[in-house]
Amino acid sequence: MTDKIFRVNMSTLTTSVEEVPAEWAGHGGRGLTSTIVAAEVNPTCHPLGSANKLVIAPGLLSGTVAANSGRISIGAKSPLTGTIKESNAGGTAAQLLARAGCKAIIIEGVPGEDKWYSLALTPEGITINEETELIGKGNFEVLSVLDSRLEGKQAVLTIGQAGEMRLAAANISIKDPDGGLRSSGRGGLGAVMGSKKIKFITIDPKDGKVAIADPDKFKQANRVFAKALVDHPISQGLGQYGTNVLVNIINEAGGLPTRNFTSGQFDGHEAISGETMHDTILERGGKVKHNCHAGCVIQCSQVYHDAKKEKLTSGFEYESIWAMGADCCVDNLDHIAEADRIMDDIGIDTIETSVAMGVAMEGGVLEFGDGAGVCRILKEEVASGSALGRIIGNGAGAVGRAFGLTRVPVVKNQAIPAYDPRAIKGIGITYATSTQGADHTMGYTIATNILNVGGNVDPLTKEGQVELSRNLQVATAAIDSTGMCLFIAFAALDNETCLPALVDMLNARFDLNLTGDDVVSLGQSILKTERAFNSAAGFTAADDRLPEFFYTEPLPPHNTVFDFSDEEIATFWDF
Ligand code: SF4
């Protein structure tokens, strides 16, 4: 089957299936979403207006048996940052979209009438259907109702109330293989989907399959690749304790932002750690290991049960647990899990919203440590769209402005996640220079700063940090284009068989002769495309900065500040 572009115009309520332009053919995932957004979206447009476009693309290897290749990329101009945005997630959408022969869905325009719609994609095309029953409903009810409406195995992408209200922290949720949710969380893409009045999208590949040019070579390369992933000790740690294994590690390093970024260590870290979570899951009969899509060999996800041994949440990630835990001083894992479930249901980014909650605590909205209060505000204020709920749902920057605060941890208006840049300086360079606002996944220097993967760069000194962040941001942009989960990076950095095997799979899939250098060039060109979009949108080097307090308030226990000059940060772009 030859891949096609499926285009939807919500202004005219029409759809079309188009050939893939030659200049897009070598792209997938983030490379494709960013290329399309840069080519078709006016950088100065309003992110919630008719000129913005929502682009959904599987990775280059999605839909194949390649291990860990099921990430879906979603892109647009972000309502949170005003920059170009790509957010990727697991779930079943990437694999089924690829099997349906879809290179990308491009959704443009906004409806003239105040009606809601759903989209249904099959290999034959995409249809627009009016939707009434599920409007105003949370994501879990959407999935439950669609289970009875849909035939066969179909993927679902959906927005909750946050997306309907076009809150800047709204996410797009993707059904996982067990009916749980994964989130395309950052940057408010759920608000863009809501602006186009689309409540959900279903994908039915029928009996579609992805063509492989050289199946034997592909299988052989995948064996080598999967073995490299499984053998890496960090993959094994992720499979046992989930990403939450990082709470104790980052606390020990003094880089666990606590009490709205006023300390790097949290007294309650043991209570919310991966080790405690692991034991609690075993005691209550949840699942310690779980995959967000078929074919994952690392399985960092899990299913967390409540005290009554009933499923509370899944895909319970370190960054979400840190944000609701240490940053808000909540040391009760059950409160954090409940808040995680509520945010998944509302369809709102757990990092942005919880950091916003920490800022709101500093503003006196509720006490630090009040986990029950966090759950109440989410349910009673954010989900219902009260004035306070909308301020929090528009992110940490909005809360800081509403309450007149200066300790507001955002870059390009996106909340800084779970690693303090004063104690782990490489990640500060990533936050400052990322084309998409503060985002650890754009260039995860924690690997080398803290976990000693790919060498070691001292987290407390400036030396080597810009180069480290640059190399990782380039590599990440390329990995994000393949549909691979970012956790392949640990094996890729340490095991010399891993990256060549990945390149071999790309060559075997498309009958190409790519080399490792081509992959680096791809990553560089994606970053440059994204930066050019941002420049045209009005961003300058002055936006590549951390908030002032990181330069002036020393962070205990190391009592260090972020001390890079503007000129030093600017050298990031020397490539
Ligand atoms: S390692 Fe975790 S995030 Fe990556 S594919 Fe597996 S379950 Fe998903």
Coordinates of C-alpha atoms and ligand atoms in Angstrom, one line a residue:
M1 CA 0.0 0.0 0.0
T2 CA 1.4 3.5 -0.9
D3 CA 1.1 6.0 1.9
K4 CA -1.2 9.0 1.4
I5 CA -2.0 12.3 3.1
F6 CA -5.5 12.4 4.5
R7 CA -6.7 16.1 4.6
V8 CA -9.7 17.4 6.5
N9 CA -11.1 20.9 6.1
M10 CA -13.3 21.7 9.0
S11 CA -14.4 25.1 7.5
T12 CA -15.9 23.4 4.4
L13 CA -16.5 20.0 6.1
T14 CA -14.8 18.3 3.2
T15 CA -12.0 15.7 3.1
S16 CA -9.5 14.5 0.5
V17 CA -6.8 11.8 0.1
E18 CA -3.7 13.1 -1.6
E19 CA -0.4 11.9 -2.9
V20 CA 2.6 12.5 -0.6
P21 CA 4.7 15.4 -2.1
A22 CA 8.2 14.2 -2.9
E23 CA 9.8 16.6 -0.4
W24 CA 7.8 15.0 2.4
A25 CA 8.5 11.4 1.5
G26 CA 11.6 10.9 3.6
H27 CA 10.0 12.3 6.7
G28 CA 7.9 10.7 9.4
G29 CA 6.8 11.5 13.0
R30 CA 8.1 14.8 14.2
G31 CA 10.1 15.5 11.1
L32 CA 6.9 15.3 9.1
T33 CA 4.7 17.2 11.4
S34 CA 7.2 20.0 11.7
T35 CA 7.9 20.1 8.0
I36 CA 4.1 20.3 7.2
V37 CA 3.4 22.9 9.9
A38 CA 6.4 25.0 8.7
A39 CA 5.2 24.7 5.1
E40 CA 1.5 25.3 5.5
V41 CA 0.9 27.3 8.7
N42 CA 1.4 31.1 8.9
P43 CA 3.8 31.4 11.9
T44 CA 2.0 34.6 13.1
C45 CA -1.5 33.0 13.0
H46 CA -3.6 32.6 16.1
P47 CA -3.1 29.0 17.3
L48 CA -6.8 28.6 17.9
G49 CA -7.9 30.2 14.7
S50 CA -8.7 28.8 11.3
A51 CA -5.2 29.3 9.9
N52 CA -3.6 26.8 12.3
K53 CA -3.4 23.1 11.3
L54 CA -3.3 20.0 13.4
V55 CA -1.0 17.4 11.9
I56 CA -0.9 13.8 13.0
A57 CA 1.8 11.4 11.8
P58 CA 3.1 7.9 12.6
G59 CA 6.8 7.5 12.6
L60 CA 8.8 6.0 9.7
L61 CA 8.9 2.6 11.4
S62 CA 5.5 2.6 13.0
G63 CA 3.2 -0.2 12.0
T64 CA 6.2 -2.6 11.6
V65 CA 7.4 -5.2 14.1
A66 CA 10.3 -2.9 15.0
A67 CA 10.6 -2.9 18.8
N68 CA 9.3 0.3 20.5
S69 CA 8.3 1.9 17.3
G70 CA 4.7 2.9 18.1
R71 CA 4.9 6.6 18.9
I72 CA 2.5 9.0 17.2
S73 CA 3.6 12.6 16.6
I74 CA 1.1 15.4 16.7
G75 CA 2.1 18.9 15.7
A76 CA 0.7 22.4 15.2
K77 CA 1.5 26.0 16.4
S78 CA 1.1 25.7 20.1
P79 CA -1.5 27.8 22.0
L80 CA 0.7 27.5 25.1
T81 CA 4.1 28.6 23.7
G82 CA 3.3 30.2 20.4
T83 CA 6.1 28.2 18.9
I84 CA 6.0 25.2 16.6
K85 CA 5.1 22.1 18.6
E86 CA 5.4 18.4 18.3
S87 CA 4.2 16.1 21.1
N88 CA 4.5 12.3 20.8
A89 CA 2.8 9.5 22.7
G90 CA 2.4 5.7 22.7
G91 CA -1.0 4.0 22.4
T92 CA -2.3 2.2 19.3
A93 CA -2.8 5.2 17.0
A94 CA 0.6 5.2 15.2
Q95 CA 0.6 1.5 14.4
L96 CA -2.9 1.5 13.1
L97 CA -2.5 4.8 11.2
A98 CA 0.5 3.4 9.4
R99 CA -1.3 0.2 8.6
A100 CA -4.2 2.2 7.2
G101 CA -1.7 3.7 4.7
C102 CA -1.7 7.1 6.2
K103 CA 1.5 9.2 6.1
A104 CA -0.2 12.1 7.9
I105 CA -3.6 13.6 8.7
I106 CA -3.8 17.3 8.2
I107 CA -6.7 19.0 9.8
E108 CA -7.3 22.6 8.8
G109 CA -10.0 25.3 9.2
V110 CA -12.6 25.7 11.9
P111 CA -16.4 25.0 11.5
G112 CA -18.7 27.9 10.9
E113 CA -21.5 26.5 13.0
D114 CA -21.4 25.7 16.8
K115 CA -21.5 22.0 16.3
W116 CA -19.1 19.2 17.3
Y117 CA -17.8 16.4 15.1
S118 CA -15.7 13.2 15.1
L119 CA -13.5 11.9 12.3
A120 CA -13.4 8.2 11.2
L121 CA -10.3 7.1 9.1
T122 CA -10.1 3.9 7.1
P123 CA -7.7 3.1 4.2
E124 CA -10.4 4.3 1.8
G125 CA -10.6 7.8 3.3
I126 CA -11.7 9.9 6.2
T127 CA -15.3 11.0 7.1
I128 CA -16.6 13.8 9.3
N129 CA -19.5 12.9 11.5
E130 CA -21.6 15.2 13.8
E131 CA -21.2 14.2 17.4
T132 CA -23.6 15.1 20.3
E133 CA -23.6 12.3 22.8
L134 CA -20.0 12.5 24.0
I135 CA -19.7 16.3 24.2
G136 CA -18.8 17.5 27.7
K137 CA -17.7 14.0 28.7
G138 CA -14.3 12.9 30.1
N139 CA -11.9 10.7 28.2
F140 CA -12.7 7.5 30.0
E141 CA -16.4 7.8 29.2
V142 CA -15.5 8.5 25.6
L143 CA -13.5 5.3 25.4
S144 CA -16.1 3.3 27.2
V145 CA -18.9 4.4 24.8
L146 CA -16.8 4.0 21.7
D147 CA -16.0 0.4 22.8
S148 CA -19.6 -0.4 22.3
R149 CA -20.0 1.7 19.1
L150 CA -16.9 0.6 17.2
E151 CA -16.3 -2.7 15.5
G152 CA -12.9 -4.5 15.6
K153 CA -9.6 -3.1 16.9
Q154 CA -9.6 0.6 16.3
A155 CA -7.4 3.4 17.6
V156 CA -9.0 6.4 19.3
L157 CA -7.6 9.9 19.8
T158 CA -9.8 12.0 22.0
I159 CA -10.0 15.3 24.0
G160 CA -11.6 15.7 27.4
Q161 CA -13.3 18.8 28.8
A162 CA -10.0 20.7 28.8
G163 CA -9.7 20.4 25.0
E164 CA -13.3 21.4 24.5
M165 CA -12.7 24.5 26.6
R166 CA -9.5 25.2 24.6
L167 CA -7.3 25.5 27.7
A168 CA -3.7 26.0 26.8
A169 CA -2.6 22.9 28.8
A170 CA -5.2 20.6 27.1
N171 CA -3.7 17.4 25.7
I172 CA -4.8 14.8 23.2
S173 CA -5.3 11.3 24.6
I174 CA -4.6 8.1 22.8
K175 CA -6.1 4.8 23.6
D176 CA -3.5 2.1 24.7
P177 CA -3.8 -1.6 23.9
D178 CA -5.6 -2.2 27.3
G179 CA -8.1 0.6 27.0
G180 CA -6.1 3.0 29.1
L181 CA -4.8 6.3 28.0
R182 CA -1.5 7.7 26.8
S183 CA -1.1 11.5 26.4
S184 CA 0.3 13.7 23.7
G185 CA 0.7 16.0 26.6
R186 CA 2.7 19.1 26.1
G187 CA 1.9 22.4 24.5
G188 CA -1.9 22.5 24.4
L189 CA -2.6 20.5 21.2
G190 CA -5.9 19.4 22.7
A191 CA -7.0 23.0 22.5
V192 CA -6.2 23.1 18.8
M193 CA -8.3 19.9 18.3
G194 CA -11.0 21.6 20.4
S195 CA -10.8 24.8 18.3
K196 CA -11.6 22.6 15.3
K197 CA -14.6 21.1 17.2
I198 CA -13.3 17.6 16.9
K199 CA -14.1 15.5 20.0
F200 CA -12.4 12.3 18.8
I201 CA -10.8 10.5 15.8
T202 CA -11.1 6.8 15.2
I203 CA -8.7 4.8 13.0
D204 CA -9.7 1.5 11.5
P205 CA -6.9 0.0 9.3
K206 CA -9.1 -2.9 8.2
D207 CA -6.6 -5.6 7.0
G208 CA -3.9 -3.0 5.9
K209 CA -0.3 -3.9 6.4
V210 CA 3.0 -1.9 6.2
A211 CA 5.1 -2.9 3.2
I212 CA 8.8 -3.8 3.9
A213 CA 11.2 -3.6 1.0
D214 CA 13.5 -6.3 2.4
P215 CA 11.7 -8.3 5.1
D216 CA 14.7 -10.6 6.0
K217 CA 17.1 -7.8 6.5
F218 CA 14.5 -6.0 8.5
K219 CA 13.9 -8.9 10.8
Q220 CA 17.6 -9.5 11.3
A221 CA 18.2 -5.8 12.2
N222 CA 15.2 -5.8 14.6
R223 CA 16.6 -8.8 16.5
V224 CA 19.9 -6.9 17.0
F225 CA 18.1 -3.7 17.9
A226 CA 15.7 -5.4 20.4
K227 CA 18.5 -7.3 22.1
A228 CA 20.5 -4.0 22.6
L229 CA 17.4 -2.5 24.2
V230 CA 16.7 -5.4 26.5
D231 CA 20.3 -5.8 27.6
H232 CA 20.8 -2.3 28.8
P233 CA 20.6 -2.0 32.6
I234 CA 18.5 1.2 32.4
S235 CA 15.9 -0.6 30.3
Q236 CA 15.8 -3.2 33.0
G237 CA 15.4 -0.6 35.8
L238 CA 12.6 1.1 33.8
G239 CA 10.8 -2.3 33.5
Q240 CA 11.0 -2.9 37.2
Y241 CA 10.3 0.5 38.7
G242 CA 9.0 2.6 35.8
T243 CA 10.4 6.1 35.1
N244 CA 9.6 6.8 38.7
V245 CA 12.9 5.1 39.6
L246 CA 14.2 8.6 39.1
V247 CA 12.6 10.2 42.3
N248 CA 15.3 8.9 44.6
I249 CA 18.1 9.3 42.0
I250 CA 17.3 13.0 41.3
N251 CA 16.7 13.7 44.9
E252 CA 20.1 12.3 45.8
A253 CA 21.6 14.5 43.0
G254 CA 20.0 17.6 44.7
G255 CA 18.0 18.4 41.5
L256 CA 14.5 17.4 42.4
P257 CA 12.6 20.7 42.3
T258 CA 10.6 21.0 45.5
R259 CA 8.1 23.5 46.9
N260 CA 7.8 25.4 43.6
F261 CA 11.5 25.2 42.8
T262 CA 12.8 26.5 46.2
S263 CA 14.8 23.4 47.0
G264 CA 16.5 20.4 45.2
Q265 CA 15.5 17.8 47.7
F266 CA 12.1 16.6 49.1
D267 CA 11.8 15.2 52.6
G268 CA 8.9 13.0 51.4
H269 CA 10.8 11.5 48.5
E270 CA 10.8 7.9 49.8
A271 CA 7.0 7.9 50.0
I272 CA 6.6 8.8 46.3
S273 CA 9.6 6.8 45.0
G274 CA 9.6 4.2 42.3
E275 CA 10.6 1.6 44.9
T276 CA 7.5 2.5 47.1
M277 CA 5.3 2.5 44.0
H278 CA 6.6 -0.9 43.0
D279 CA 5.9 -2.5 46.4
T280 CA 2.5 -0.9 46.6
I281 CA 1.6 -2.2 43.1
L282 CA 2.7 -5.7 44.1
E283 CA 0.7 -5.6 47.3
R284 CA -2.5 -4.4 45.6
G285 CA -2.4 -6.6 42.5
G286 CA -1.7 -4.0 39.8
K287 CA 0.9 -4.5 37.1
V288 CA 4.5 -3.5 37.6
K289 CA 5.3 -3.9 33.9
H290 CA 3.1 -2.8 31.1
N291 CA 3.6 -1.5 27.6
C292 CA 2.0 1.6 26.0
H293 CA 1.9 -0.1 22.6
A294 CA 2.4 -3.6 21.2
G295 CA 6.1 -4.4 20.5
C296 CA 7.6 -2.5 23.4
V297 CA 10.4 -4.6 24.9
I298 CA 11.2 -2.2 27.8
Q299 CA 7.7 -1.8 29.4
C300 CA 8.2 1.2 31.6
S301 CA 4.5 1.6 32.1
Q302 CA 2.5 0.1 34.9
V303 CA -1.1 -0.2 36.3
Y304 CA -1.5 1.3 39.8
H305 CA -4.4 0.1 42.0
D306 CA -6.0 2.0 44.9
A307 CA -6.3 0.7 48.5
K308 CA -9.4 -1.3 47.4
K309 CA -7.3 -3.0 44.8
E310 CA -9.2 -1.4 41.9
K311 CA -7.4 0.2 39.0
L312 CA -6.7 3.9 39.6
T313 CA -4.3 4.9 36.9
S314 CA -1.7 3.6 34.4
G315 CA 1.3 5.1 32.7
F316 CA 2.2 6.7 36.0
E317 CA 5.3 8.7 35.0
Y318 CA 8.1 10.2 37.1
E319 CA 7.6 13.7 35.7
S320 CA 3.9 13.6 36.7
I321 CA 4.6 12.1 40.1
W322 CA 7.4 14.7 40.7
A323 CA 5.1 17.6 39.7
M324 CA 2.2 16.6 42.0
G325 CA 4.6 15.2 44.6
A326 CA 7.8 17.1 45.4
D327 CA 6.9 20.3 43.6
C328 CA 3.6 20.6 45.5
C329 CA 5.0 18.9 48.6
V330 CA 2.4 16.1 48.4
D331 CA 3.9 12.9 49.9
N332 CA 0.8 10.6 49.5
L333 CA 1.1 8.4 46.4
D334 CA -2.6 7.6 46.4
H335 CA -3.5 11.3 46.2
I336 CA -1.0 11.7 43.3
A337 CA -2.4 8.7 41.5
E338 CA -6.0 10.1 41.9
A339 CA -4.9 13.5 40.6
D340 CA -3.2 11.7 37.7
R341 CA -6.4 9.9 36.8
I342 CA -8.5 13.0 37.0
M343 CA -6.1 14.9 34.7
D344 CA -6.1 12.0 32.2
D345 CA -9.9 12.1 32.3
I346 CA -10.2 15.9 31.8
G347 CA -7.5 15.6 29.2
I348 CA -4.9 18.0 30.6
D349 CA -1.1 17.9 30.7
T350 CA -0.1 16.5 34.1
I351 CA 3.3 18.4 34.1
E352 CA 1.9 21.8 33.1
T353 CA -1.1 21.6 35.4
S354 CA 0.7 20.3 38.4
V355 CA 3.5 22.9 38.1
A356 CA 0.7 25.5 37.8
M357 CA -0.8 24.0 41.0
G358 CA 2.6 24.5 42.7
V359 CA 2.7 28.2 41.6
A360 CA -1.0 28.5 42.8
M361 CA 0.1 27.2 46.2
E362 CA 2.8 29.9 46.3
G363 CA 0.0 32.3 45.4
G364 CA -2.0 31.1 48.4
V365 CA -4.8 29.3 46.6
L366 CA -4.1 26.2 48.7
E367 CA -1.5 24.9 51.1
F368 CA 1.6 23.1 50.0
G369 CA 1.2 19.4 50.7
D370 CA -2.6 19.5 50.3
G371 CA -3.1 16.5 47.9
A372 CA -6.8 16.2 48.6
G373 CA -7.1 19.9 47.8
V374 CA -5.4 19.4 44.4
C375 CA -7.9 16.6 43.5
R376 CA -10.8 18.8 44.6
I377 CA -9.6 21.8 42.5
L378 CA -9.1 19.5 39.5
K379 CA -12.6 18.0 39.8
E380 CA -14.6 21.1 40.9
E381 CA -12.7 23.9 39.2
V382 CA -10.7 22.8 36.2
A383 CA -13.2 20.1 34.9
S384 CA -16.1 22.5 35.2
G385 CA -14.3 25.5 33.8
S386 CA -14.6 27.9 36.7
A387 CA -12.5 31.1 36.6
L388 CA -9.9 29.6 38.9
G389 CA -10.0 26.3 36.9
R390 CA -9.4 28.1 33.6
I391 CA -6.5 30.0 35.0
I392 CA -4.8 26.8 36.3
G393 CA -5.8 25.0 33.0
N394 CA -4.0 27.7 31.0
G395 CA -0.7 26.7 32.7
A396 CA 1.9 27.8 35.1
G397 CA 2.6 31.1 33.3
A398 CA -1.1 32.1 33.5
V399 CA -1.2 31.3 37.2
G400 CA 2.0 33.4 37.8
R401 CA 0.5 36.3 35.9
A402 CA -2.8 36.1 37.6
F403 CA -1.3 36.1 41.1
G404 CA 1.6 38.5 40.4
L405 CA 4.4 36.1 41.2
T406 CA 8.0 36.0 40.1
R407 CA 9.0 32.4 40.8
V408 CA 7.2 31.0 37.8
P409 CA 9.2 28.1 36.2
V410 CA 8.4 28.4 32.5
V411 CA 10.4 28.8 29.3
K412 CA 8.5 30.2 26.3
N413 CA 5.5 29.9 28.7
Q414 CA 5.8 26.1 29.1
A415 CA 6.4 24.6 32.5
I416 CA 9.8 23.4 33.4
P417 CA 9.7 19.7 34.3
A418 CA 11.3 17.5 36.9
Y419 CA 15.0 18.4 36.8
D420 CA 16.3 21.7 38.3
P421 CA 18.6 23.4 35.9
R422 CA 20.7 24.9 38.7
A423 CA 21.8 21.4 39.9
I424 CA 21.7 19.7 36.5
K425 CA 23.0 22.4 34.1
G426 CA 22.9 20.5 30.8
I427 CA 19.1 20.2 31.0
G428 CA 18.9 24.0 31.6
I429 CA 20.5 24.4 28.1
T430 CA 17.9 22.1 26.7
Y431 CA 15.1 24.1 28.4
A432 CA 16.5 27.4 27.2
T433 CA 17.2 26.4 23.6
S434 CA 14.5 23.9 22.8
T435 CA 12.3 25.0 19.8
Q436 CA 9.2 24.0 21.9
G437 CA 9.6 25.6 25.3
A438 CA 10.9 23.8 28.4
D439 CA 10.8 20.1 27.7
H440 CA 13.2 17.5 29.1
T441 CA 12.4 15.0 26.2
M442 CA 13.9 17.4 23.6
G443 CA 17.5 16.7 24.8
Y444 CA 17.6 14.5 27.8
T445 CA 21.0 15.4 29.3
I446 CA 20.0 13.6 32.5
A447 CA 21.3 10.4 30.7
T448 CA 24.9 11.7 30.7
N449 CA 24.7 14.3 33.6
I450 CA 23.3 11.8 36.1
L451 CA 22.9 8.3 34.8
N452 CA 26.4 8.0 33.2
V453 CA 25.0 6.9 29.9
G454 CA 27.1 7.9 26.9
G455 CA 29.9 9.0 29.3
N456 CA 29.7 11.5 32.1
V457 CA 29.4 15.3 32.2
D458 CA 29.5 16.8 35.7
P459 CA 26.0 18.3 36.2
L460 CA 27.2 21.1 38.4
T461 CA 29.8 22.7 36.1
K462 CA 29.2 24.5 32.8
E463 CA 31.8 22.6 30.8
G464 CA 30.5 20.4 28.0
Q465 CA 26.8 21.1 28.7
V466 CA 26.0 23.1 25.5
E467 CA 27.6 20.4 23.3
L468 CA 25.9 17.7 25.2
S469 CA 22.5 19.3 24.8
R470 CA 23.1 20.0 21.1
N471 CA 24.1 16.4 20.4
L472 CA 21.1 15.0 22.2
Q473 CA 18.6 17.5 20.7
V474 CA 19.8 16.6 17.2
A475 CA 19.6 12.9 17.9
T476 CA 16.2 13.2 19.6
A477 CA 14.7 15.1 16.6
A478 CA 15.8 12.1 14.4
I479 CA 14.5 9.5 16.8
D480 CA 11.2 11.3 17.1
S481 CA 10.9 10.9 13.3
T482 CA 11.2 7.1 13.4
G483 CA 8.3 6.6 15.8
M484 CA 10.7 5.1 18.3
C485 CA 10.2 5.7 22.0
L486 CA 12.9 8.0 23.4
F487 CA 14.0 5.3 25.8
I488 CA 15.9 3.6 23.0
A489 CA 18.5 6.4 23.5
F490 CA 20.1 4.7 26.5
A491 CA 21.0 1.6 24.4
A492 CA 21.8 3.8 21.4
L493 CA 24.4 5.8 23.5
D494 CA 26.1 2.8 25.1
N495 CA 25.7 -0.1 22.7
E496 CA 27.5 0.2 19.3
T497 CA 25.1 -2.3 17.6
C498 CA 22.0 -0.3 18.4
L499 CA 22.1 2.7 16.1
P500 CA 23.4 0.8 13.1
A501 CA 20.5 -1.7 13.5
L502 CA 18.0 1.2 13.6
V503 CA 19.5 2.6 10.4
D504 CA 19.4 -0.9 8.9
M505 CA 15.7 -1.1 9.7
L506 CA 15.0 2.2 7.9
N507 CA 17.0 1.0 4.9
A508 CA 15.2 -2.3 4.8
R509 CA 11.8 -0.7 5.2
F510 CA 12.2 1.8 2.4
D511 CA 15.0 0.3 0.2
L512 CA 17.4 3.1 1.1
N513 CA 21.2 3.4 1.8
L514 CA 21.1 5.8 4.7
T515 CA 24.2 6.1 7.0
G516 CA 24.5 7.3 10.6
D517 CA 25.6 10.7 9.2
D518 CA 22.3 11.0 7.3
V519 CA 20.4 10.5 10.6
V520 CA 22.4 13.3 12.2
S521 CA 21.7 15.6 9.2
L522 CA 18.0 14.7 9.5
G523 CA 18.0 15.8 13.1
Q524 CA 19.8 19.0 12.4
S525 CA 17.5 20.0 9.5
I526 CA 14.4 19.4 11.7
L527 CA 15.8 21.7 14.4
K528 CA 16.6 24.3 11.8
T529 CA 13.1 24.0 10.3
E530 CA 11.5 24.4 13.7
R531 CA 13.7 27.4 14.6
A532 CA 13.0 29.2 11.3
F533 CA 9.2 28.8 12.1
N534 CA 9.7 30.3 15.5
S535 CA 11.8 33.2 14.2
A536 CA 9.1 34.0 11.7
A537 CA 6.6 33.9 14.6
G538 CA 8.6 36.6 16.3
F539 CA 10.9 34.6 18.7
T540 CA 14.5 35.8 19.1
A541 CA 17.6 34.7 21.0
A542 CA 16.2 36.7 24.0
D543 CA 13.5 34.0 24.3
D544 CA 16.2 31.3 24.8
R545 CA 16.5 32.1 28.5
L546 CA 15.5 30.7 31.8
P547 CA 13.4 32.8 34.2
E548 CA 15.3 35.3 36.3
F549 CA 15.1 33.5 39.6
F550 CA 17.2 30.6 38.3
Y551 CA 20.1 33.1 37.9
T552 CA 19.6 34.8 41.3
E553 CA 18.2 32.3 43.8
P554 CA 20.8 29.6 44.8
L555 CA 19.2 26.1 45.0
P556 CA 19.8 24.0 48.2
P557 CA 21.6 21.7 48.8
H558 CA 24.3 22.7 46.3
N559 CA 23.5 26.4 46.6
T560 CA 24.2 26.9 42.9
V561 CA 22.6 29.1 40.3
F562 CA 22.2 28.8 36.5
D563 CA 25.2 30.8 35.4
F564 CA 25.4 30.6 31.6
S565 CA 25.8 33.9 29.8
D566 CA 23.6 34.8 26.8
E567 CA 26.6 34.4 24.5
E568 CA 27.3 30.9 25.9
I569 CA 23.6 29.8 25.4
A570 CA 23.7 31.3 21.8
T571 CA 26.5 28.9 20.8
F572 CA 24.0 26.1 21.0
W573 CA 23.0 27.0 17.4
D574 CA 26.5 26.8 16.0
F575 CA 25.9 23.9 13.6
Ligands
SF4_1 S1 9.4 2.0 27.2 FE1 7.6 2.9 28.2 S2 7.2 4.8 27.0 FE2 8.6 3.5 25.8 S3 7.3 2.3 24.4 FE3 7.6 1.1 26.3 S4 5.9 1.5 27.7 FE4 6.0 3.1 26.1

